[in-house]
mmCIF file of the C-alpha atoms, coordinates in Angstrom:
data_MODEL
# 
_entry.id   MODEL 
# 
loop_
_atom_site.group_PDB 
_atom_site.id 
_atom_site.type_symbol 
_atom_site.label_atom_id 
_atom_site.label_alt_id 
_atom_site.label_comp_id 
_atom_site.label_asym_id 
_atom_site.label_entity_id 
_atom_site.label_seq_id 
_atom_site.pdbx_PDB_ins_code 
_atom_site.Cartn_x 
_atom_site.Cartn_y 
_atom_site.Cartn_z 
_atom_site.occupancy 
_atom_site.B_iso_or_equiv 
_atom_site.pdbx_formal_charge 
_atom_site.auth_seq_id 
_atom_site.auth_comp_id 
_atom_site.auth_asym_id 
_atom_site.auth_atom_id 
_atom_site.pdbx_PDB_model_num 
ATOM 1  C CA . UNK A 1 1  ? 64.697 -39.077 186.781 1.00 0.00 ? 1  UNK A CA 1 
ATOM 2  C CA . UNK A 1 2  ? 63.729 -36.746 189.611 1.00 0.00 ? 2  UNK A CA 1 
ATOM 3  C CA . UNK A 1 3  ? 61.147 -37.650 192.212 1.00 0.00 ? 3  UNK A CA 1 
ATOM 4  C CA . UNK A 1 4  ? 59.118 -35.202 194.295 1.00 0.00 ? 4  UNK A CA 1 
ATOM 5  C CA . UNK A 1 5  ? 55.681 -34.866 195.815 1.00 0.00 ? 5  UNK A CA 1 
ATOM 6  C CA . UNK A 1 6  ? 53.060 -33.403 193.491 1.00 0.00 ? 6  UNK A CA 1 
ATOM 7  C CA . UNK A 1 7  ? 51.846 -30.900 196.079 1.00 0.00 ? 7  UNK A CA 1 
ATOM 8  C CA . UNK A 1 8  ? 55.344 -29.491 196.618 1.00 0.00 ? 8  UNK A CA 1 
ATOM 9  C CA . UNK A 1 9  ? 55.984 -29.341 192.891 1.00 0.00 ? 9  UNK A CA 1 
ATOM 10 C CA . UNK A 1 10 ? 52.752 -27.490 192.169 1.00 0.00 ? 10 UNK A CA 1 
ATOM 11 C CA . UNK A 1 11 ? 53.445 -24.978 194.958 1.00 0.00 ? 11 UNK A CA 1 
ATOM 12 C CA . UNK A 1 12 ? 56.944 -24.337 193.604 1.00 0.00 ? 12 UNK A CA 1 
ATOM 13 C CA . UNK A 1 13 ? 55.649 -23.987 190.034 1.00 0.00 ? 13 UNK A CA 1 
ATOM 14 C CA . UNK A 1 14 ? 53.028 -21.482 191.184 1.00 0.00 ? 14 UNK A CA 1 
ATOM 15 C CA . UNK A 1 15 ? 55.659 -19.446 192.983 1.00 0.00 ? 15 UNK A CA 1 
ATOM 16 C CA . UNK A 1 16 ? 58.070 -19.428 190.048 1.00 0.00 ? 16 UNK A CA 1 
ATOM 17 C CA . UNK A 1 17 ? 55.539 -18.738 187.285 1.00 0.00 ? 17 UNK A CA 1 
ATOM 18 C CA . UNK A 1 18 ? 52.332 -17.492 188.916 1.00 0.00 ? 18 UNK A CA 1 
ATOM 19 C CA . UNK A 1 19 ? 53.580 -14.755 191.212 1.00 0.00 ? 19 UNK A CA 1 
ATOM 20 C CA . UNK A 1 20 ? 55.613 -12.906 188.521 1.00 0.00 ? 20 UNK A CA 1 
ATOM 21 C CA . UNK A 1 21 ? 52.683 -13.213 186.104 1.00 0.00 ? 21 UNK A CA 1 
ATOM 22 C CA . UNK A 1 22 ? 50.291 -11.724 188.665 1.00 0.00 ? 22 UNK A CA 1 
ATOM 23 C CA . UNK A 1 23 ? 52.817 -8.948  189.388 1.00 0.00 ? 23 UNK A CA 1 
ATOM 24 C CA . UNK A 1 24 ? 53.054 -8.201  185.648 1.00 0.00 ? 24 UNK A CA 1 
ATOM 25 C CA . UNK A 1 25 ? 49.282 -7.960  185.259 1.00 0.00 ? 25 UNK A CA 1 
ATOM 26 C CA . UNK A 1 26 ? 48.854 -5.875  188.431 1.00 0.00 ? 26 UNK A CA 1 
ATOM 27 C CA . UNK A 1 27 ? 51.639 -3.541  187.281 1.00 0.00 ? 27 UNK A CA 1 
ATOM 28 C CA . UNK A 1 28 ? 50.014 -3.043  183.884 1.00 0.00 ? 28 UNK A CA 1 
ATOM 29 C CA . UNK A 1 29 ? 46.581 -2.381  185.409 1.00 0.00 ? 29 UNK A CA 1 
ATOM 30 C CA . UNK A 1 30 ? 48.009 0.036   187.967 1.00 0.00 ? 30 UNK A CA 1 
ATOM 31 C CA . UNK A 1 31 ? 50.039 1.717   185.254 1.00 0.00 ? 31 UNK A CA 1 
ATOM 32 C CA . UNK A 1 32 ? 47.019 2.186   182.997 1.00 0.00 ? 32 UNK A CA 1 
ATOM 33 C CA . UNK A 1 33 ? 44.766 3.438   185.791 1.00 0.00 ? 33 UNK A CA 1 
ATOM 34 C CA . UNK A 1 34 ? 47.439 5.656   187.311 1.00 0.00 ? 34 UNK A CA 1 
ATOM 35 C CA . UNK A 1 35 ? 48.852 7.423   184.266 1.00 0.00 ? 35 UNK A CA 1 
ATOM 36 C CA . UNK A 1 36 ? 46.095 7.381   181.649 1.00 0.00 ? 36 UNK A CA 1 
ATOM 37 C CA . UNK A 1 37 ? 45.218 11.018  182.307 1.00 0.00 ? 37 UNK A CA 1 
ATOM 38 C CA . UNK A 1 38 ? 48.855 12.198  182.567 1.00 0.00 ? 38 UNK A CA 1 
ATOM 39 C CA . UNK A 1 39 ? 50.595 10.748  179.491 1.00 0.00 ? 39 UNK A CA 1 
ATOM 40 C CA . UNK A 1 40 ? 49.378 10.275  175.913 1.00 0.00 ? 40 UNK A CA 1 
ATOM 41 C CA . UNK A 1 41 ? 51.315 7.034   175.339 1.00 0.00 ? 41 UNK A CA 1 
ATOM 42 C CA . UNK A 1 42 ? 50.107 5.326   178.511 1.00 0.00 ? 42 UNK A CA 1 
ATOM 43 C CA . UNK A 1 43 ? 50.161 1.766   177.103 1.00 0.00 ? 43 UNK A CA 1 
ATOM 44 C CA . UNK A 1 44 ? 53.943 1.704   176.742 1.00 0.00 ? 44 UNK A CA 1 
ATOM 45 C CA . UNK A 1 45 ? 54.482 3.234   180.159 1.00 0.00 ? 45 UNK A CA 1 
ATOM 46 C CA . UNK A 1 46 ? 52.034 0.764   181.738 1.00 0.00 ? 46 UNK A CA 1 
ATOM 47 C CA . UNK A 1 47 ? 53.879 -2.121  180.083 1.00 0.00 ? 47 UNK A CA 1 
ATOM 48 C CA . UNK A 1 48 ? 57.201 -0.853  181.453 1.00 0.00 ? 48 UNK A CA 1 
ATOM 49 C CA . UNK A 1 49 ? 55.706 -0.566  184.950 1.00 0.00 ? 49 UNK A CA 1 
ATOM 50 C CA . UNK A 1 50 ? 54.375 -4.139  184.609 1.00 0.00 ? 50 UNK A CA 1 
ATOM 51 C CA . UNK A 1 51 ? 57.785 -5.492  183.605 1.00 0.00 ? 51 UNK A CA 1 
ATOM 52 C CA . UNK A 1 52 ? 59.446 -3.631  186.471 1.00 0.00 ? 52 UNK A CA 1 
ATOM 53 C CA . UNK A 1 53 ? 56.996 -5.190  188.931 1.00 0.00 ? 53 UNK A CA 1 
ATOM 54 C CA . UNK A 1 54 ? 57.579 -8.624  187.388 1.00 0.00 ? 54 UNK A CA 1 
ATOM 55 C CA . UNK A 1 55 ? 61.354 -8.319  187.787 1.00 0.00 ? 55 UNK A CA 1 
ATOM 56 C CA . UNK A 1 56 ? 60.964 -7.014  191.343 1.00 0.00 ? 56 UNK A CA 1 
ATOM 57 C CA . UNK A 1 57 ? 58.782 -10.005 192.225 1.00 0.00 ? 57 UNK A CA 1 
ATOM 58 C CA . UNK A 1 58 ? 61.503 -12.294 190.856 1.00 0.00 ? 58 UNK A CA 1 
ATOM 59 C CA . UNK A 1 59 ? 64.011 -10.599 193.145 1.00 0.00 ? 59 UNK A CA 1 
ATOM 60 C CA . UNK A 1 60 ? 61.691 -10.983 196.123 1.00 0.00 ? 60 UNK A CA 1 
ATOM 61 C CA . UNK A 1 61 ? 61.236 -14.684 195.315 1.00 0.00 ? 61 UNK A CA 1 
ATOM 62 C CA . UNK A 1 62 ? 65.024 -15.123 195.146 1.00 0.00 ? 62 UNK A CA 1 
ATOM 63 C CA . UNK A 1 63 ? 65.461 -13.475 198.556 1.00 0.00 ? 63 UNK A CA 1 
ATOM 64 C CA . UNK A 1 64 ? 62.694 -15.616 200.067 1.00 0.00 ? 64 UNK A CA 1 
ATOM 65 C CA . UNK A 1 65 ? 64.181 -18.751 198.497 1.00 0.00 ? 65 UNK A CA 1 
ATOM 66 C CA . UNK A 1 66 ? 67.560 -18.048 200.061 1.00 0.00 ? 66 UNK A CA 1 
ATOM 67 C CA . UNK A 1 67 ? 66.009 -17.288 203.461 1.00 0.00 ? 67 UNK A CA 1 
ATOM 68 C CA . UNK A 1 68 ? 63.670 -20.302 203.680 1.00 0.00 ? 68 UNK A CA 1 
ATOM 69 C CA . UNK A 1 69 ? 65.816 -22.907 201.960 1.00 0.00 ? 69 UNK A CA 1 
ATOM 70 C CA . UNK A 1 70 ? 64.208 -26.346 202.273 1.00 0.00 ? 70 UNK A CA 1 
ATOM 71 C CA . UNK A 1 71 ? 66.595 -29.225 201.749 1.00 0.00 ? 71 UNK A CA 1 
ATOM 72 C CA . UNK A 1 72 ? 65.861 -32.477 199.943 1.00 0.00 ? 72 UNK A CA 1 
ATOM 73 C CA . UNK A 1 73 ? 62.869 -31.329 197.929 1.00 0.00 ? 73 UNK A CA 1 
ATOM 74 C CA . UNK A 1 74 ? 63.785 -33.463 194.941 1.00 0.00 ? 74 UNK A CA 1 
ATOM 75 C CA . UNK A 1 75 ? 65.678 -36.710 194.909 1.00 0.00 ? 75 UNK A CA 1 
ATOM 76 C CA . UNK A 1 76 ? 67.314 -38.594 192.072 1.00 0.00 ? 76 UNK A CA 1 
ATOM 77 C CA . UNK A 1 77 ? 65.224 -41.715 191.563 1.00 0.00 ? 77 UNK A CA 1 
ATOM 78 C CA . UNK A 1 78 ? 67.445 -43.434 189.057 1.00 0.00 ? 78 UNK A CA 1 
ATOM 79 C CA . UNK A 1 79 ? 70.105 -42.649 186.523 1.00 0.00 ? 79 UNK A CA 1 
ATOM 80 C CA . UNK A 1 80 ? 69.656 -43.701 182.936 1.00 0.00 ? 80 UNK A CA 1 
ATOM 81 C CA . UNK A 1 81 ? 72.900 -44.404 181.180 1.00 0.00 ? 81 UNK A CA 1 
ATOM 82 C CA . UNK A 1 82 ? 73.265 -43.960 177.434 1.00 0.00 ? 82 UNK A CA 1 
ATOM 83 C CA . UNK A 1 83 ? 74.623 -46.943 175.586 1.00 0.00 ? 83 UNK A CA 1 
ATOM 84 C CA . UNK A 1 84 ? 77.660 -46.289 173.424 1.00 0.00 ? 84 UNK A CA 1 
ATOM 85 C CA . UNK A 1 85 ? 77.220 -47.980 170.059 1.00 0.00 ? 85 UNK A CA 1 
# 
């Protein structure tokens, strides 16, 4: 069982899931607004731009994680051993 503070856990969950989701949505909106008058199939292109932004945000999060590494965020509270029957 892992033990951590709720505030730290929620902040980490937001960073891992929320930031890429926001980047995806922003990329799609920017893609639709930016290329709707240029290309006929703008939905597909907007989706591709959204996925590219989502993957780029994941890379940025990885770089930031390596730079600002915080030790001892989660601790093992106890180990549960499986009984062999």
